[in-house]
CSV table of C-alpha atoms (C1' of nucleotides) in Angstrom, one decimal:
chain,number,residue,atom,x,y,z
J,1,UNK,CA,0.0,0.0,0.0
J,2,UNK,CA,1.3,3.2,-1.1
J,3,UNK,CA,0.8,6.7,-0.1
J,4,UNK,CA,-0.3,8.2,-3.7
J,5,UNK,CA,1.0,7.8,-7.0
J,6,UNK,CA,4.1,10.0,-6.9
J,7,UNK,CA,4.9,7.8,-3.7
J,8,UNK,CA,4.6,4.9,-5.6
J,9,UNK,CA,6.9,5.6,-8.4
J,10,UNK,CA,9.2,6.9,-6.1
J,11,UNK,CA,9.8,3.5,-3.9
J,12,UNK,CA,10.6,2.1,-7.3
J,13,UNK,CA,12.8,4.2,-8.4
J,14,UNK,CA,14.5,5.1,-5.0
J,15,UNK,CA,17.3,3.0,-4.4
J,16,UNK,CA,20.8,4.4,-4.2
J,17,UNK,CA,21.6,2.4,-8.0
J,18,UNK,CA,18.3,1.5,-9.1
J,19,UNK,CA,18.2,4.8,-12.1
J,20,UNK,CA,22.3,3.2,-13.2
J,21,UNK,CA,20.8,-0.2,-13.3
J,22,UNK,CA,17.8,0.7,-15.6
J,23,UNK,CA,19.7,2.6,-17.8
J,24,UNK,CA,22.6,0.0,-18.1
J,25,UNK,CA,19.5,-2.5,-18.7
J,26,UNK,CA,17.6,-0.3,-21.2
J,27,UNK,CA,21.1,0.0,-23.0
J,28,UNK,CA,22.0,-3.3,-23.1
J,29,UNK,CA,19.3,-5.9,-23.4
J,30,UNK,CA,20.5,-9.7,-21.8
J,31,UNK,CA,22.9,-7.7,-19.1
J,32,UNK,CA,24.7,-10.7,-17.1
J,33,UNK,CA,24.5,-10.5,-13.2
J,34,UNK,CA,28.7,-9.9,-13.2
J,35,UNK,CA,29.0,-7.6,-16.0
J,36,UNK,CA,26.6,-5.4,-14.1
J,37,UNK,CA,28.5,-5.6,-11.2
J,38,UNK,CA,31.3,-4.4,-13.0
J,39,UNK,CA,29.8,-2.0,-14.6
J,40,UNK,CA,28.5,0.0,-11.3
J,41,UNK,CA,31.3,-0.4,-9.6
J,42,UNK,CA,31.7,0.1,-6.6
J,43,UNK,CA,27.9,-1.7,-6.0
J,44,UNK,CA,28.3,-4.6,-3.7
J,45,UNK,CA,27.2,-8.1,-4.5
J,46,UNK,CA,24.5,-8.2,-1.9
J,47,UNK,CA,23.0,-4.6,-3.2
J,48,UNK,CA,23.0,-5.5,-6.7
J,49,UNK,CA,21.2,-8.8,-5.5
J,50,UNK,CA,18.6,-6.5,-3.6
J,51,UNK,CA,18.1,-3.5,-5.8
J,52,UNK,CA,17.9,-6.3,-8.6
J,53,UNK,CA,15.0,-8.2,-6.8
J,54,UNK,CA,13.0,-5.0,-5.9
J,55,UNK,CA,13.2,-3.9,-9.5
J,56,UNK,CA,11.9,-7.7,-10.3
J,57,UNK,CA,9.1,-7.5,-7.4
J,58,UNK,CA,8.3,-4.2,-9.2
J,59,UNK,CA,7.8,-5.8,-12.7
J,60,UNK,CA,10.1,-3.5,-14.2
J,61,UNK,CA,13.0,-6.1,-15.1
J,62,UNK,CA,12.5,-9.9,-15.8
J,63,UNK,CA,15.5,-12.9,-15.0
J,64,UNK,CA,15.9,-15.0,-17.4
J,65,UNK,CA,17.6,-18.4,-16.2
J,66,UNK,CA,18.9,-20.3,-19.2
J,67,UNK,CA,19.5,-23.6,-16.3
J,68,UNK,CA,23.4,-23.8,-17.4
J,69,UNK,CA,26.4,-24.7,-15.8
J,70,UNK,CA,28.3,-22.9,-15.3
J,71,UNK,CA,25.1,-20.4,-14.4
J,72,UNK,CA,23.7,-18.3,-16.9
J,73,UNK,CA,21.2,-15.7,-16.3
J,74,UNK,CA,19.7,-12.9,-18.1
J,75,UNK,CA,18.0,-9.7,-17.3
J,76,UNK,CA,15.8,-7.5,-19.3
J,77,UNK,CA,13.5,-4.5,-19.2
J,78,UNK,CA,10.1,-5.2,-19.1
J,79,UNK,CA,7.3,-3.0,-21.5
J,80,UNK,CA,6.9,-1.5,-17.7
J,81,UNK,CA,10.4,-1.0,-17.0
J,82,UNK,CA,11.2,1.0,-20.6
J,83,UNK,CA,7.8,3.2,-19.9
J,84,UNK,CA,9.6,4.3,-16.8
J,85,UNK,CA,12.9,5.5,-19.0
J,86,UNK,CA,11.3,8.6,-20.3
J,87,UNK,CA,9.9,9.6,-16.8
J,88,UNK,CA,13.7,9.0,-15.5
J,89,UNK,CA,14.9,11.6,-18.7
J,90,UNK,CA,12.6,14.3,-17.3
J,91,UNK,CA,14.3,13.8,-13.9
J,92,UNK,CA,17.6,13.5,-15.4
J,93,UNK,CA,16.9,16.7,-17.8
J,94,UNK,CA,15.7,19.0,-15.3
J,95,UNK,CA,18.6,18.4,-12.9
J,96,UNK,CA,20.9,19.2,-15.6
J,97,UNK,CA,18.9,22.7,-16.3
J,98,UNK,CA,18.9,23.5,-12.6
J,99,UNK,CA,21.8,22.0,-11.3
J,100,UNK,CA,25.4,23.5,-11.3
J,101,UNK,CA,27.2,20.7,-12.9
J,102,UNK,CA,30.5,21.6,-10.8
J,103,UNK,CA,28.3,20.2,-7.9
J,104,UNK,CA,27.9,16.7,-9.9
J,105,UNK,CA,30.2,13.9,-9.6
J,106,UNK,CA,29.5,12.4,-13.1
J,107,UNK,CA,26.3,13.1,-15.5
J,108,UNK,CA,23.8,10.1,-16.6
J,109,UNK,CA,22.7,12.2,-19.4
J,110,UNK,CA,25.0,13.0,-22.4
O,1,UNK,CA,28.1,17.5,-4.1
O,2,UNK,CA,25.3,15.1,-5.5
O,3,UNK,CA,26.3,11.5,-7.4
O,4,UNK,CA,24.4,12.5,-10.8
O,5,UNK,CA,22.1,15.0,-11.9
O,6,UNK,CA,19.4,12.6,-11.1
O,7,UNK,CA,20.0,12.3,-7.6
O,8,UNK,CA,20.1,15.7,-7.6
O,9,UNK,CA,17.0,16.3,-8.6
O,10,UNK,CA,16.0,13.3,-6.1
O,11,UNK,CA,17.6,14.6,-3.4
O,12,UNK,CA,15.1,18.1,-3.6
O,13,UNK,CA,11.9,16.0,-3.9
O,14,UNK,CA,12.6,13.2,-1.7
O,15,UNK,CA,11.3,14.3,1.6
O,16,UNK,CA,8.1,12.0,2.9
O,17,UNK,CA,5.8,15.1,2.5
O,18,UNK,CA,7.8,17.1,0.0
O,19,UNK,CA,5.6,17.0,-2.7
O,20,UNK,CA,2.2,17.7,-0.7
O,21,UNK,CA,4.1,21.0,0.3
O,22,UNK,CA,5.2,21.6,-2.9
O,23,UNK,CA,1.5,20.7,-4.7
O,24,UNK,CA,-0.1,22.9,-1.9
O,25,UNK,CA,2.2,26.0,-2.3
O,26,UNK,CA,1.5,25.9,-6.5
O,27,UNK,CA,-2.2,25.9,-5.4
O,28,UNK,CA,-1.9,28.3,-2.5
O,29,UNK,CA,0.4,31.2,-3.0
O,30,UNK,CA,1.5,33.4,0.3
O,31,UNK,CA,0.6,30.0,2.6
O,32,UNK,CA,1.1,30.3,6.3
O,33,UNK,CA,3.1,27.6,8.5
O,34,UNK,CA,0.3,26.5,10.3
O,35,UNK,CA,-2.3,26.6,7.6
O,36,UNK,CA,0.2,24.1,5.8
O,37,UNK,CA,0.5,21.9,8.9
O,38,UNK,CA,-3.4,21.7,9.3
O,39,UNK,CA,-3.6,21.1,5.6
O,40,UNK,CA,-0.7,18.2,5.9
O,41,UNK,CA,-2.0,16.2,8.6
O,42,UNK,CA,-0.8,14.4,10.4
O,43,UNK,CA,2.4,16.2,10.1
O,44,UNK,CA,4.8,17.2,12.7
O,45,UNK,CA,5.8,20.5,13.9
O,46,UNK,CA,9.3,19.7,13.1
O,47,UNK,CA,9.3,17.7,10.2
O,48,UNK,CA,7.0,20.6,8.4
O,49,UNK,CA,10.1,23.2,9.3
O,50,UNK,CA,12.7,20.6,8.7
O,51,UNK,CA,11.0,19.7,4.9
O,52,UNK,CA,10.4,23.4,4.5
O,53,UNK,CA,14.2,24.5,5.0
O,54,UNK,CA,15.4,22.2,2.6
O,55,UNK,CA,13.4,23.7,0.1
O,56,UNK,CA,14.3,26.8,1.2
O,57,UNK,CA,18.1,25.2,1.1
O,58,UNK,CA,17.2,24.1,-2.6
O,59,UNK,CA,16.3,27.2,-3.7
O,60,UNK,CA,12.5,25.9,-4.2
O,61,UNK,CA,10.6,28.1,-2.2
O,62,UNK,CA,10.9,31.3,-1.0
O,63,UNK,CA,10.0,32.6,3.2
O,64,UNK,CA,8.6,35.8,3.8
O,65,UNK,CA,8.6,37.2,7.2
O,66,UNK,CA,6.5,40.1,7.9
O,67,UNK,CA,8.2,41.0,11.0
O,68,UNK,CA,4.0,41.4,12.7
O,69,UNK,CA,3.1,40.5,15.9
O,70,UNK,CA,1.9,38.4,15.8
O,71,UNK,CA,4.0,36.5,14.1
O,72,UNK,CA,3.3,36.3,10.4
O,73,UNK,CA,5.3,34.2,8.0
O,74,UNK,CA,4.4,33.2,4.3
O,75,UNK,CA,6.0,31.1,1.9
O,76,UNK,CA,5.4,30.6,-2.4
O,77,UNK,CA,7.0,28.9,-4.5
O,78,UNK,CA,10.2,30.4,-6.8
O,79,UNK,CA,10.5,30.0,-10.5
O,80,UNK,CA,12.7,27.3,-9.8
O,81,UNK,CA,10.4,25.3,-8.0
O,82,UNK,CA,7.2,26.4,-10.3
O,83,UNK,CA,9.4,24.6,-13.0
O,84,UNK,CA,9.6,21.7,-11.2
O,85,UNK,CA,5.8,21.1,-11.1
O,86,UNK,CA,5.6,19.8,-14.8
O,87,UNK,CA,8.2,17.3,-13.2
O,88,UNK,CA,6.2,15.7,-10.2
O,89,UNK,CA,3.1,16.0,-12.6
O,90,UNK,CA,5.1,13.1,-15.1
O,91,UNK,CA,6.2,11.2,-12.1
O,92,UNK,CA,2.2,11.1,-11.0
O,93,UNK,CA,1.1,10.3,-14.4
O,94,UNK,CA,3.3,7.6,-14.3
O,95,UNK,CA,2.1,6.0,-11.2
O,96,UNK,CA,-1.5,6.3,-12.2
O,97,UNK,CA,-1.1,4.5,-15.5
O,98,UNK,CA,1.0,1.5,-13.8
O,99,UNK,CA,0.2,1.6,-10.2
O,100,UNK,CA,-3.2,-0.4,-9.3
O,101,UNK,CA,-5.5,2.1,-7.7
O,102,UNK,CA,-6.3,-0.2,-4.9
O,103,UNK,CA,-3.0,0.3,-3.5
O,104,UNK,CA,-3.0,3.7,-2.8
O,105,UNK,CA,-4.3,5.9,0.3
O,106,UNK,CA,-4.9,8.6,-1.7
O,107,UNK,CA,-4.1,10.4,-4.9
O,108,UNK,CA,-2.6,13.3,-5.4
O,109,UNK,CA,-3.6,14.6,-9.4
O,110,UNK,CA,-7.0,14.6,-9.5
L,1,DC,C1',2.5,32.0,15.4
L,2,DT,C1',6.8,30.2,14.1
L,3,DG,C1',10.4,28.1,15.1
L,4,DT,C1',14.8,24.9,17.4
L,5,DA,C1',16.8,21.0,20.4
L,6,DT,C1',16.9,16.1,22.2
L,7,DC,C1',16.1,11.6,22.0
L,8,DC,C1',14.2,7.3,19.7
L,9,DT,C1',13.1,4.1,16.0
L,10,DG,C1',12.9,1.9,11.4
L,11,DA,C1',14.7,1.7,6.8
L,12,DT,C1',18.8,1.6,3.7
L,13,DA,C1',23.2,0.4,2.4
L,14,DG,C1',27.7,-1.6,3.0
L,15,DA,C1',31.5,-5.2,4.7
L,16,DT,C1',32.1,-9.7,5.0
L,17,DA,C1',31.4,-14.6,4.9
L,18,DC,C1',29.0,-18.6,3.2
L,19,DT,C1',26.3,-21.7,-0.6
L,20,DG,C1',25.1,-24.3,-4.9
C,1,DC,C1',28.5,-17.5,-12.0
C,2,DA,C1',24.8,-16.2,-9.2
C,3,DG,C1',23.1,-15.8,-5.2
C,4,DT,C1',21.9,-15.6,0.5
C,5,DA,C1',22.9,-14.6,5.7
C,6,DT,C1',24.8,-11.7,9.4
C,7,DC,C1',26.2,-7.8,11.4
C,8,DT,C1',27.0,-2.9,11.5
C,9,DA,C1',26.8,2.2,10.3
C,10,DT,C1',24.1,6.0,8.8
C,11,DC,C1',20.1,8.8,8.2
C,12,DA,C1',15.2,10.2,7.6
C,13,DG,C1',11.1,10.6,10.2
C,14,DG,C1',8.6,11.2,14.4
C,15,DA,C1',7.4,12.2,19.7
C,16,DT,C1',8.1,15.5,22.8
C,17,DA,C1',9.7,19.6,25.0
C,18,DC,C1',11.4,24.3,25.0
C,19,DA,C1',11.9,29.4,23.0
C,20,DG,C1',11.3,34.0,20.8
DNA sequence: CTGTATCCTGATAGATACTG
DNA sequence: CAGTATCTATCAGGATACAG
């Protein structure tokens, strides 16, 4: 149970990596649990795992396990998860129109 | 300093009753502290200051004291926090077109 | 009426170790 | 390669009291 709507987009979008993960997803289709991991460096193995599964619970990615060994698993956007990238790029653009970039560590947005 | 200009822009509308205060004050020019705490219920006394400051701090809203007695403080919203509006309103429409209604307390865009 | 200070609690994230 | 479990640190939100 949410509070309202903007609550409720806001718990799936919160986490600390959530908006790196989406983008890294919605860029690369069948992302691999390590690559991403290497990718957001410095995420930790048990936040990846955690952010992953809310994002899951949330119906915005899907895990795809191809039942290989060694283990091979897949995730994806779902239709849900890429209707959230343009709501993120609103976000994203605003910040960088009201924002002082000196006060940003690194930009999403190119 | 803020990670990424999306956490920045997080970081500003964030707050548990940020966006109430932010919705009211685009509806309500010149509002009064305790006119926004009746109007925010339950809120507390402290977390309504401590919300408001941070806007203040962000440069979203602007205080205007009187100097009456009794005291008589009013607060609107700047140009930079008008042009956030459009912003929260995407977020909303979001949640309303992928968010069950049944999970929600209330809504916030009628 | 409009604030600030103290103390408490729950949620989030990180370090680290363990599992199939 | 892809996870889970435990423990700890930090912070946002809230209850309550005090102040100009």
């Amino acid at each position: 149970m949410y509070a309202n709507e903007f609550d409720a987009t806001m718990q799936m979008i919160r986490g600390k990596w959530k908006i790196r993960l989406l983008y890294k997803l919605n860029a690369n289709s069948h992302s691999r649990f390590n690559t991403l991991q290497h990718e957001l460096n410095p995420i930790t193995h048990k936040i990846l795992a955690e952010q992953m599964n809310q994002l899951i619970d949330d119906g915005l990615v899907e895990r795809h396990d191809f039942h290989e060994q060694p283990l091979h698993v897949e995730y994806n956007l779902t239709k849900k998860g890429q209707s959230l990238i343009p709501v993120v790029d609103v976000i994203c653009d605003w910040g960088l129109a009201n924002v002082d970039i000196s006060e940003l560590k690194e930009t999403l947005c190119d």
